[in-house]
mmCIF file of C-alpha atoms (C1' of nucleotides) in Angstrom:
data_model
loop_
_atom_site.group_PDB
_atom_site.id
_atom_site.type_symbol
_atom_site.label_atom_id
_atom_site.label_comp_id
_atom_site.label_asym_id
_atom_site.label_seq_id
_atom_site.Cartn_x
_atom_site.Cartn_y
_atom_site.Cartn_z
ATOM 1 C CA UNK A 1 6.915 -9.129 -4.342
ATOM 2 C CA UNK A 2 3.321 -8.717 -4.765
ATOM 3 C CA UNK A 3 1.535 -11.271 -7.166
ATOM 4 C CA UNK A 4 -1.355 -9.046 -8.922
ATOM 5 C CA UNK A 5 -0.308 -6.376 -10.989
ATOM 6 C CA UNK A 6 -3.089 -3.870 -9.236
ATOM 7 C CA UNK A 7 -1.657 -4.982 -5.208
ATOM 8 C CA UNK A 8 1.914 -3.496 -6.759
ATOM 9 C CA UNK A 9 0.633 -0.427 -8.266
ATOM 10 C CA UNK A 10 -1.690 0.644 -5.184
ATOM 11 C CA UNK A 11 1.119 -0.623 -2.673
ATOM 12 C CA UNK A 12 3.613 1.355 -4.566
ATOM 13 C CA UNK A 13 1.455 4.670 -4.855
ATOM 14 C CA UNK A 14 0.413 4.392 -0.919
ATOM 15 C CA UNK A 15 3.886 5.916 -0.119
ATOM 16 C CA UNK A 16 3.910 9.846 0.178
ATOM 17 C CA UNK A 17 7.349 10.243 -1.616
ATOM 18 C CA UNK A 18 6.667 7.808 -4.213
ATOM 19 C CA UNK A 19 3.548 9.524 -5.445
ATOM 20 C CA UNK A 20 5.366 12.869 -5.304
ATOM 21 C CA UNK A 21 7.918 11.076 -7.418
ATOM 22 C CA UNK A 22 5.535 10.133 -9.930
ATOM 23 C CA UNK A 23 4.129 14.033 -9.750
ATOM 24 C CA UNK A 24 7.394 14.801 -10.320
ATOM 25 C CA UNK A 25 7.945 12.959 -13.666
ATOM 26 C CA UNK A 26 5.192 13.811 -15.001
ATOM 27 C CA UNK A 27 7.036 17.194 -15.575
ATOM 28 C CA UNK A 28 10.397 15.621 -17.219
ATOM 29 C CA UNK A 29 12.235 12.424 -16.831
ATOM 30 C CA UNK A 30 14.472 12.641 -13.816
ATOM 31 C CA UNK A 31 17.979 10.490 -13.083
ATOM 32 C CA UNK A 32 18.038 9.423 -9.339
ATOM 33 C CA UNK A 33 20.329 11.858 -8.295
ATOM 34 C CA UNK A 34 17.855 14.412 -9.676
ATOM 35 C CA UNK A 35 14.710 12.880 -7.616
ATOM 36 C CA UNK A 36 16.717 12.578 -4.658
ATOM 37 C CA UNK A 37 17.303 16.104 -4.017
ATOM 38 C CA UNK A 38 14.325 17.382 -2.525
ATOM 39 C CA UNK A 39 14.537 14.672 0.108
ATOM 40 C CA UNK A 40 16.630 13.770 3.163
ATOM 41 C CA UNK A 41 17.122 10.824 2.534
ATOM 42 C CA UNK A 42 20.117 9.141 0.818
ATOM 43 C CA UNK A 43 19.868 8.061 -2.927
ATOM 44 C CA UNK A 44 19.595 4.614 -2.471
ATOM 45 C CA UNK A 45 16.529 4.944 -0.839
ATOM 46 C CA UNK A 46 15.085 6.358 -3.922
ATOM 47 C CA UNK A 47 16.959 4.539 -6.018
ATOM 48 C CA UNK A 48 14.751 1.491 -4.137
ATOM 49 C CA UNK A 49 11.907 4.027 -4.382
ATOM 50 C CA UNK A 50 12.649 4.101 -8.049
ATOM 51 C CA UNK A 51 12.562 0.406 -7.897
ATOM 52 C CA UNK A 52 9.195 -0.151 -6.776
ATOM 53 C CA UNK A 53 7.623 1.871 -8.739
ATOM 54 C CA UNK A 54 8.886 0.358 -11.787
ATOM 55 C CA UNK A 55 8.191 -2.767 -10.513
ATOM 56 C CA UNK A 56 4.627 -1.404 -10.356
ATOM 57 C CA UNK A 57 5.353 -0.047 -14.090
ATOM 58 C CA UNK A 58 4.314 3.102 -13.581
ATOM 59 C CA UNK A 59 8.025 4.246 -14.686
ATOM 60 C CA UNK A 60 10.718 2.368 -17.209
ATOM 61 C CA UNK A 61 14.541 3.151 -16.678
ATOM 62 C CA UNK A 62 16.377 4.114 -20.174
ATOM 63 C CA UNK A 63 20.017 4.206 -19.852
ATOM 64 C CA UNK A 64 22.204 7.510 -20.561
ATOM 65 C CA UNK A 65 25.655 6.887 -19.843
ATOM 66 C CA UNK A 66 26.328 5.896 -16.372
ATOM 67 C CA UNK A 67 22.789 7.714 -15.678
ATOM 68 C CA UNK A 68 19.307 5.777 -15.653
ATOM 69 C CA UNK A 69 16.627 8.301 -15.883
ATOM 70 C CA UNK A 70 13.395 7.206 -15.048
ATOM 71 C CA UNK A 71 10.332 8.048 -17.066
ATOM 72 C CA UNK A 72 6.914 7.757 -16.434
ATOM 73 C CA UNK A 73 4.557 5.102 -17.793
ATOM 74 C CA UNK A 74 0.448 5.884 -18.510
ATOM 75 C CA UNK A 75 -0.884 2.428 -19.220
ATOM 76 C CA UNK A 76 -0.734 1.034 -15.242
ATOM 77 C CA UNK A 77 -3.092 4.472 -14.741
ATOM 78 C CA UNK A 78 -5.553 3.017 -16.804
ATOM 79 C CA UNK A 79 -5.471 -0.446 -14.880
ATOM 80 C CA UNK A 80 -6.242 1.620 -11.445
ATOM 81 C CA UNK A 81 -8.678 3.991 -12.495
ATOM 82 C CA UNK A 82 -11.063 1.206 -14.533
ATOM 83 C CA UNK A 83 -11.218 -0.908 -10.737
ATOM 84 C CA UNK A 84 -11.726 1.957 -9.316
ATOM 85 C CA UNK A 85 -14.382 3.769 -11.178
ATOM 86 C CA UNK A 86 -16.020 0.344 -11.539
ATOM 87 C CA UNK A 87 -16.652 -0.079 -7.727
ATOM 88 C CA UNK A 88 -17.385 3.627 -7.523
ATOM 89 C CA UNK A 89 -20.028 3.256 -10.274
ATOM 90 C CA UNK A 90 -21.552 0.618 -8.836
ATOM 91 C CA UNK A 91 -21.686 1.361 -5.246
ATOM 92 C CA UNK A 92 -23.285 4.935 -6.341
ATOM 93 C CA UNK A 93 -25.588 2.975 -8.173
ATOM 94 C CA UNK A 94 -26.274 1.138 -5.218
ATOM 95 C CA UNK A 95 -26.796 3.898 -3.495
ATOM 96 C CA UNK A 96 -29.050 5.622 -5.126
ATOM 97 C CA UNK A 97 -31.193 2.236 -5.287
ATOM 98 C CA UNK A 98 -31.364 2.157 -1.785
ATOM 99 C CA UNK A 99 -33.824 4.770 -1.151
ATOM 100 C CA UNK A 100 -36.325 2.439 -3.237
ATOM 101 C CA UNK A 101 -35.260 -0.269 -1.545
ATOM 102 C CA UNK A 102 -36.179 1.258 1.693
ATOM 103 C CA UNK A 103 -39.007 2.687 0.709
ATOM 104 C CA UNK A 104 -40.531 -0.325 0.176
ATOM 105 C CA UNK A 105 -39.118 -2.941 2.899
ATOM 106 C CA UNK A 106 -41.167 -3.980 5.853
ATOM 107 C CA UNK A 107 -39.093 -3.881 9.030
ATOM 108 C CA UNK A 108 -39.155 -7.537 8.664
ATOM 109 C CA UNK A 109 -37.200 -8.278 6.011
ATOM 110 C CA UNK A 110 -33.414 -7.715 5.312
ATOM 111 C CA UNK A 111 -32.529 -8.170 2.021
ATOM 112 C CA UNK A 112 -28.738 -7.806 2.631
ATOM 113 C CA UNK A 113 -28.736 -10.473 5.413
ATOM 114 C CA UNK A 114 -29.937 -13.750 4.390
ATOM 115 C CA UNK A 115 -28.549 -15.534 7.081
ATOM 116 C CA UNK A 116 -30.625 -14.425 10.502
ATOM 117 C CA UNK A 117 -29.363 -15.584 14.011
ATOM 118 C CA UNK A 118 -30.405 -18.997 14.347
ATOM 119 C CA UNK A 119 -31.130 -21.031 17.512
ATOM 120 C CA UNK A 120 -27.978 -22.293 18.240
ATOM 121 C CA UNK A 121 -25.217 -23.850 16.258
ATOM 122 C CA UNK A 122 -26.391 -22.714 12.820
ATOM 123 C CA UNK A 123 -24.408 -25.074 10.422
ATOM 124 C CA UNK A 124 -22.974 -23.892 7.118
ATOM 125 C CA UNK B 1 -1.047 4.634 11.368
ATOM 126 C CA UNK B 2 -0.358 6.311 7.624
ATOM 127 C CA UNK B 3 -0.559 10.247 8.232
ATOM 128 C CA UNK B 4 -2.603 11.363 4.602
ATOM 129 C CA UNK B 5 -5.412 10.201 3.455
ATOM 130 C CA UNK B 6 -4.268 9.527 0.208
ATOM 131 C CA UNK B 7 -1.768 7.023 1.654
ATOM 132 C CA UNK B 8 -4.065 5.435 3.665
ATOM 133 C CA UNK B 9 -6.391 4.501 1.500
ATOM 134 C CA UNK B 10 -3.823 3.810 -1.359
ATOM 135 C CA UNK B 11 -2.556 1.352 1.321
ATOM 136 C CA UNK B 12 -6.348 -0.088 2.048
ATOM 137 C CA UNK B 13 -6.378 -1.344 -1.447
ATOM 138 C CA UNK B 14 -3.338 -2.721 -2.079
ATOM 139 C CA UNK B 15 -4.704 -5.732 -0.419
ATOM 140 C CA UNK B 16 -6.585 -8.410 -2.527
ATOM 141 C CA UNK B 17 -8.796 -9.331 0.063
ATOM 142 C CA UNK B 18 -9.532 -5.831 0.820
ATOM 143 C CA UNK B 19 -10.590 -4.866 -2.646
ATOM 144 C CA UNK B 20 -12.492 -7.726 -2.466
ATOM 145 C CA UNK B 21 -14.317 -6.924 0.311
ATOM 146 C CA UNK B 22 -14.889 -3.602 -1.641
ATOM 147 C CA UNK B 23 -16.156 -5.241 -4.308
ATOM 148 C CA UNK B 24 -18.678 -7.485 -2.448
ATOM 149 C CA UNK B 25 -19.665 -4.364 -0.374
ATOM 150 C CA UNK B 26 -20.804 -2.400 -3.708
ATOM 151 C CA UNK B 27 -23.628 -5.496 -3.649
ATOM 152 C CA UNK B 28 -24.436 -5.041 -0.064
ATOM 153 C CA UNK B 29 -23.640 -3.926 2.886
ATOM 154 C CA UNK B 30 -22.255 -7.031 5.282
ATOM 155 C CA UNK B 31 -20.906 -8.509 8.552
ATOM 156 C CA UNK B 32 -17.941 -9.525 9.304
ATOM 157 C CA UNK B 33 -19.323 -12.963 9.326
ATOM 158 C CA UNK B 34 -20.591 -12.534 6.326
ATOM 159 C CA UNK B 35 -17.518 -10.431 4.534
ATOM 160 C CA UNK B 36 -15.214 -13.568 6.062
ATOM 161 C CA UNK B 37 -16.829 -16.810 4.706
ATOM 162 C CA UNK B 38 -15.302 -16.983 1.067
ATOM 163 C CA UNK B 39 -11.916 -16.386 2.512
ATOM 164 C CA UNK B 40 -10.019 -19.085 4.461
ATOM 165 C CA UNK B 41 -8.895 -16.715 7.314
ATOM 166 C CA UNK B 42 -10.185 -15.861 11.019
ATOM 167 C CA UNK B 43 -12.933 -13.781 11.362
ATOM 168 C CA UNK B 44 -10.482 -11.879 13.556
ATOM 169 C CA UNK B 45 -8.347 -11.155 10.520
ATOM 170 C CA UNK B 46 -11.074 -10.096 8.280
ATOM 171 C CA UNK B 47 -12.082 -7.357 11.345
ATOM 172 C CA UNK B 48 -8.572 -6.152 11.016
ATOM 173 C CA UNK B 49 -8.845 -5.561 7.501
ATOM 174 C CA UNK B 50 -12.442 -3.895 7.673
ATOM 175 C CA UNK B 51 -10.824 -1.878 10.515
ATOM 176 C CA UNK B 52 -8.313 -0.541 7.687
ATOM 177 C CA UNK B 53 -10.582 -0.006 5.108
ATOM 178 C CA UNK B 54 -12.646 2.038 7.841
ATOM 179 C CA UNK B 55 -9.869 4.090 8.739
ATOM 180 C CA UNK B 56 -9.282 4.815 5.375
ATOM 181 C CA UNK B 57 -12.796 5.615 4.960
ATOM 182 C CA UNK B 58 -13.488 3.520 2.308
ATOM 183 C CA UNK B 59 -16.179 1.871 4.808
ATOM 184 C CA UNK B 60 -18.400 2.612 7.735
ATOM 185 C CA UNK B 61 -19.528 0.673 10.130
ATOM 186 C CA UNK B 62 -23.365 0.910 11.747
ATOM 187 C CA UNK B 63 -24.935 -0.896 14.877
ATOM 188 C CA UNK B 64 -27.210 -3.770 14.613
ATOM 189 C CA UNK B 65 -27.706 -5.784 17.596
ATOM 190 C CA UNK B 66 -24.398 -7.694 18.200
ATOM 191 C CA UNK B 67 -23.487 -7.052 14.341
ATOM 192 C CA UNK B 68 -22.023 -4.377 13.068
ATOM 193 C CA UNK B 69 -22.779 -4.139 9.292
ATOM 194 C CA UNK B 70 -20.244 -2.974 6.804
ATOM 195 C CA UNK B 71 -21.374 -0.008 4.702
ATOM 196 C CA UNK B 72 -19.019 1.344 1.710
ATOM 197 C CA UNK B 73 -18.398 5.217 1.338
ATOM 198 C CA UNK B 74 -17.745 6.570 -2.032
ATOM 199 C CA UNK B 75 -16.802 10.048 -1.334
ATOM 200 C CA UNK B 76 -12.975 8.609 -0.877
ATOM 201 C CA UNK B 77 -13.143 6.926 -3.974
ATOM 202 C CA UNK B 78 -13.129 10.404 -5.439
ATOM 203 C CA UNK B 79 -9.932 11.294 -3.407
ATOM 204 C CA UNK B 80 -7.401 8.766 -5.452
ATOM 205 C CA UNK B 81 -9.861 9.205 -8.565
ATOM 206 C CA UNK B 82 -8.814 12.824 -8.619
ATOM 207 C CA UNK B 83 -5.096 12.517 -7.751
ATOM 208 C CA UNK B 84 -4.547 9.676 -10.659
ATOM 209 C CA UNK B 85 -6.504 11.598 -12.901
ATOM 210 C CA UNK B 86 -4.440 14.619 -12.507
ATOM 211 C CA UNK B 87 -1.588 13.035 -12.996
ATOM 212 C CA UNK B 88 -2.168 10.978 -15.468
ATOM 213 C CA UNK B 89 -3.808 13.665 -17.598
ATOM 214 C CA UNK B 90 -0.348 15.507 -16.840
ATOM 215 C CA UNK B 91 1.883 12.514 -18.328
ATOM 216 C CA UNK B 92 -0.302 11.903 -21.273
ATOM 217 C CA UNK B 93 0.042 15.363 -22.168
ATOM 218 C CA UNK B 94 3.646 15.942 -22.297
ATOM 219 C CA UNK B 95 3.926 12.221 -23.975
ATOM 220 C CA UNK B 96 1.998 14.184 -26.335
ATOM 221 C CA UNK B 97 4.114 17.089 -26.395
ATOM 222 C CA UNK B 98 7.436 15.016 -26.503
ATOM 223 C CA UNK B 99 7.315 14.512 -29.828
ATOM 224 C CA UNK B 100 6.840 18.434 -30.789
ATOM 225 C CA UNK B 101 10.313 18.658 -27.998
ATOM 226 C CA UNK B 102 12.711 16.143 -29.739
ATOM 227 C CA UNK B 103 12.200 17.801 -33.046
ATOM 228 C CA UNK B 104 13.057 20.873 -31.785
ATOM 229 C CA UNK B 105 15.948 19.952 -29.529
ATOM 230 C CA UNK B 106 19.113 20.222 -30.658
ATOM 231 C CA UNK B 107 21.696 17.546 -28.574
ATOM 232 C CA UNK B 108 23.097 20.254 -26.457
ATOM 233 C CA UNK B 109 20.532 21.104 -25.107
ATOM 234 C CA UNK B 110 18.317 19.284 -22.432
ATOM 235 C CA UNK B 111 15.638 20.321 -20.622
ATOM 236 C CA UNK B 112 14.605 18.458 -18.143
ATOM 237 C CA UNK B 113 18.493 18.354 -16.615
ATOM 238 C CA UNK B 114 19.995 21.546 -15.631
ATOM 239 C CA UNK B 115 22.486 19.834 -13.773
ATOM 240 C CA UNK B 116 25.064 18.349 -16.328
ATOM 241 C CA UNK B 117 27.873 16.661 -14.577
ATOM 242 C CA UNK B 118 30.382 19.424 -13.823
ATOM 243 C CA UNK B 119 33.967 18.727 -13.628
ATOM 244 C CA UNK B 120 34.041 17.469 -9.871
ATOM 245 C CA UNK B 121 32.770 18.324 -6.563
ATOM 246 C CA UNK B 122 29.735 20.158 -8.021
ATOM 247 C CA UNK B 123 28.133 21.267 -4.425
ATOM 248 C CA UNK B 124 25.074 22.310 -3.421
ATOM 249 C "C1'" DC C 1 45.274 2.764 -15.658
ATOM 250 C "C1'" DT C 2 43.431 6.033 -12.197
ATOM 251 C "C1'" DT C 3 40.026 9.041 -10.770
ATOM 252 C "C1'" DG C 4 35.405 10.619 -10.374
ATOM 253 C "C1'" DT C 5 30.329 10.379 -11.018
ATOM 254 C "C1'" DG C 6 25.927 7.960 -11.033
ATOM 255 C "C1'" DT C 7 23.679 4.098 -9.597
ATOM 256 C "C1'" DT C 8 22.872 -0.224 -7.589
ATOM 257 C "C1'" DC C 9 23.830 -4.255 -4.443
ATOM 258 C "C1'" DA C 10 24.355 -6.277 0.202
ATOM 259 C "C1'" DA C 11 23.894 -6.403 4.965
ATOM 260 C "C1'" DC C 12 21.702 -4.650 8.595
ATOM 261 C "C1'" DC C 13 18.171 -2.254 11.776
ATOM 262 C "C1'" DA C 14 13.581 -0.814 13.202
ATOM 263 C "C1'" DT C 15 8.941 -0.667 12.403
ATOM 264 C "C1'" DA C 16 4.601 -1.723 10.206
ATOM 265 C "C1'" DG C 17 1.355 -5.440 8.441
ATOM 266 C "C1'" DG C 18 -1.094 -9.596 8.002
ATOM 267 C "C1'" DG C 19 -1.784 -13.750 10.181
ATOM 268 C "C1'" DT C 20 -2.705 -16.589 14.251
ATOM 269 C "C1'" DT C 21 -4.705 -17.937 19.091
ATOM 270 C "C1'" DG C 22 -6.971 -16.724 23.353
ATOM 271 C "C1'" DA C 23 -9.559 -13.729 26.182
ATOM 272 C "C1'" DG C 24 -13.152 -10.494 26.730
ATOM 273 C "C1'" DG C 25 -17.016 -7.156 25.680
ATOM 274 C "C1'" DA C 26 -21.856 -6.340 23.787
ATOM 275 C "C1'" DC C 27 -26.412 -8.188 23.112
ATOM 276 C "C1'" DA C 28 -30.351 -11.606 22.552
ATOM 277 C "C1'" DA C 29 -32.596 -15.387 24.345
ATOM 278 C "C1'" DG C 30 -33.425 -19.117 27.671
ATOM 279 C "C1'" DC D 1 -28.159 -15.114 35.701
ATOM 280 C "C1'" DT D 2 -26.377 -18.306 32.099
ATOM 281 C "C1'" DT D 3 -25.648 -19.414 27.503
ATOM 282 C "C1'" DG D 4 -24.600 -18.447 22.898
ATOM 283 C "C1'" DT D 5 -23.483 -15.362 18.998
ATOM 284 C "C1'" DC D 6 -20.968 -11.588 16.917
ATOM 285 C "C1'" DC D 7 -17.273 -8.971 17.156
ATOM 286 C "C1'" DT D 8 -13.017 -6.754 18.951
ATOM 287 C "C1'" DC D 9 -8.798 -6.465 21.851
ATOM 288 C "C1'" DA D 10 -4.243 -8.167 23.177
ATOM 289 C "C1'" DA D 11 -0.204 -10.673 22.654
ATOM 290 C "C1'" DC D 12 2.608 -12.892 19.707
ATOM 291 C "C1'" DC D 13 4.994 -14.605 15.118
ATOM 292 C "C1'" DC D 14 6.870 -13.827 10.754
ATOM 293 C "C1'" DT D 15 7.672 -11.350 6.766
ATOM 294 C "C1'" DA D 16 7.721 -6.963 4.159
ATOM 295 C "C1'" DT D 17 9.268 -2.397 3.931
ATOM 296 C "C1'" DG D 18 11.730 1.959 4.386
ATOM 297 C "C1'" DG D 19 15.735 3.608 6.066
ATOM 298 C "C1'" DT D 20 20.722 3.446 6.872
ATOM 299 C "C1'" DT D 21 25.964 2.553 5.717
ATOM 300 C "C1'" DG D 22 29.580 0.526 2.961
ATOM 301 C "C1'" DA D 23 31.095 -1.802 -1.057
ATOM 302 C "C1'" DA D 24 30.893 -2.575 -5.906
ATOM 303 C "C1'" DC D 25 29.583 -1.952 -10.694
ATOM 304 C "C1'" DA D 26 29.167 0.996 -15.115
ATOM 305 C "C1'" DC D 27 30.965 4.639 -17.581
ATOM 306 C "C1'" DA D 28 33.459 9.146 -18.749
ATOM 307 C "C1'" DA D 29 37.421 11.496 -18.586
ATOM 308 C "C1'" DG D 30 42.189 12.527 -17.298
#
DNA sequence: CTTGTGTTCAACCATAGGGTTGAGGACAAG
DNA sequence: CTTGTCCTCAACCCTATGGTTGAACACAAG
C-alpha cells in the first residue's frame, strides 16, 4: 500500500512478530504452517504477515507442492541500513561540530534559526 | 502506544515525512515552524509527527522561549542498526552456506522441515 | 472422484494513525 | 492586562492494519 520502497520495509519491520519472523528465516526457510506455530494466532494472520513482508521484499515465496515456503531476501537490508547509517553519520558529524560551533557563537547569534520573531505578521 | 523500542522507532520511520524531518534535523536542530514549511500540512500535524519521533527517541525536544527546538538523538539509530545488522549478517551467511547444503543433501532429506506431512491428523 | 493438507481470499470487527479544525496554554512585547 | 506568536491538546474523520471466522483454491493421495 505504501508508495516508497523504504515506508514498506520500515512499516513492515515495526511489527514485533514480523521481525521475529524474519529472525526466524534467517535460520531456514519456513512454510506458513511452520511460522505459525510459535504464535496464537491463526495462520492466516501470518500468512498476511507473510504477505507484507514480501511486499516489503525482505522474503520471496517458492512453491513446493501445495506448500509456499518463504525465504528470506538480503538486498532490502542494504536499502535500510545505507538511510540509516547516512543520517547517523551525519548527525554524529554534526554533533561533534557543535562543540566548535558553540565555542565560538556570541549569545546573539543563532545559526540554526534564521528566521527570529518578528514584530507582527512576519510574511513568508 | 507500540510496547518495544524497536517497534517504535521502526514505526517512526516508516513515515516519509518523518524521515524527512530526520534528515533535515541531521543539518540543524528546528521548530516546528520551521520542520513544517516545506510540507503542505498543519503545523498541528507536523507536532504529531515530532511527538512520534520523540517517543521513539529519535528526537528531543529543548525549551526556548515559546519554541521548542527539535534536536536529533543518535544513540537509537544504533538500536535498529544493530538488530538489521545481526540479521542480515545471519542471512548472508547461510545464503553462503546454502550452496555447501544442496550439494550435500540428498532429496530425502530436509532440514529445515522436520514436520513432513504425516498421514492425517498429525497433532500437536 | 473424494478426502485431506497447506495456503490464501473475502468479509468483517476493533483499534491505531495521519489528517483536519478549533480551543487553549506558555511566553514576549506593547 | 492585552495582543500576538509558537506550540500542544481535544475532538473528530477516514483509512490502514492486525486480528478473527468461513469459504475456496491448489495439490497429493486414496
Amino acid at each position: 500500500m505504501a508508495a516508497d520502497p523504504l515506508s514498506r520495509v520500515f512499516s513492515a519491520l515495526a511489527d514485533p512478530t514480523r521481525r521475529d519472523m524474519v529472525a526466524r528465516l534467517t535460520v531456514s526457510d519456513a512454510t506458513v504452517n511452520e511460522l505459525a506455530e510459535p504464535y496464537d494466532v491463526t495462520v492466516q494472520a501470518v500468512s498476511k504477515h507473510l504477505k507484507v513482508l514480501a511486499d516489503a521484499g525482505l522474503v520471496s515465496r517458492t512453491r513446493q507442492a501445495q506448500r509456499r515456503p518463504a525465504h528470506l531476501e538480503t538486498e532490502v537490508f542494504d536499502l535500510m541500513t545505507k538511510w540509516i547509517e547516512r543520517y547517523q553519520r551525519r548527525a554524529e558529524e554534526r554533533y561533534r561540530r557543535l562543540d566548535d560551533v558553540l565555542a565560538s557563537m556570541p549569545d546573539d547569534v543563532e545559526p540554526t534559526a534564521p528566521r527570529q520573531p518578528p514584530k507582527t505578521g512576519a510574511g513568508t
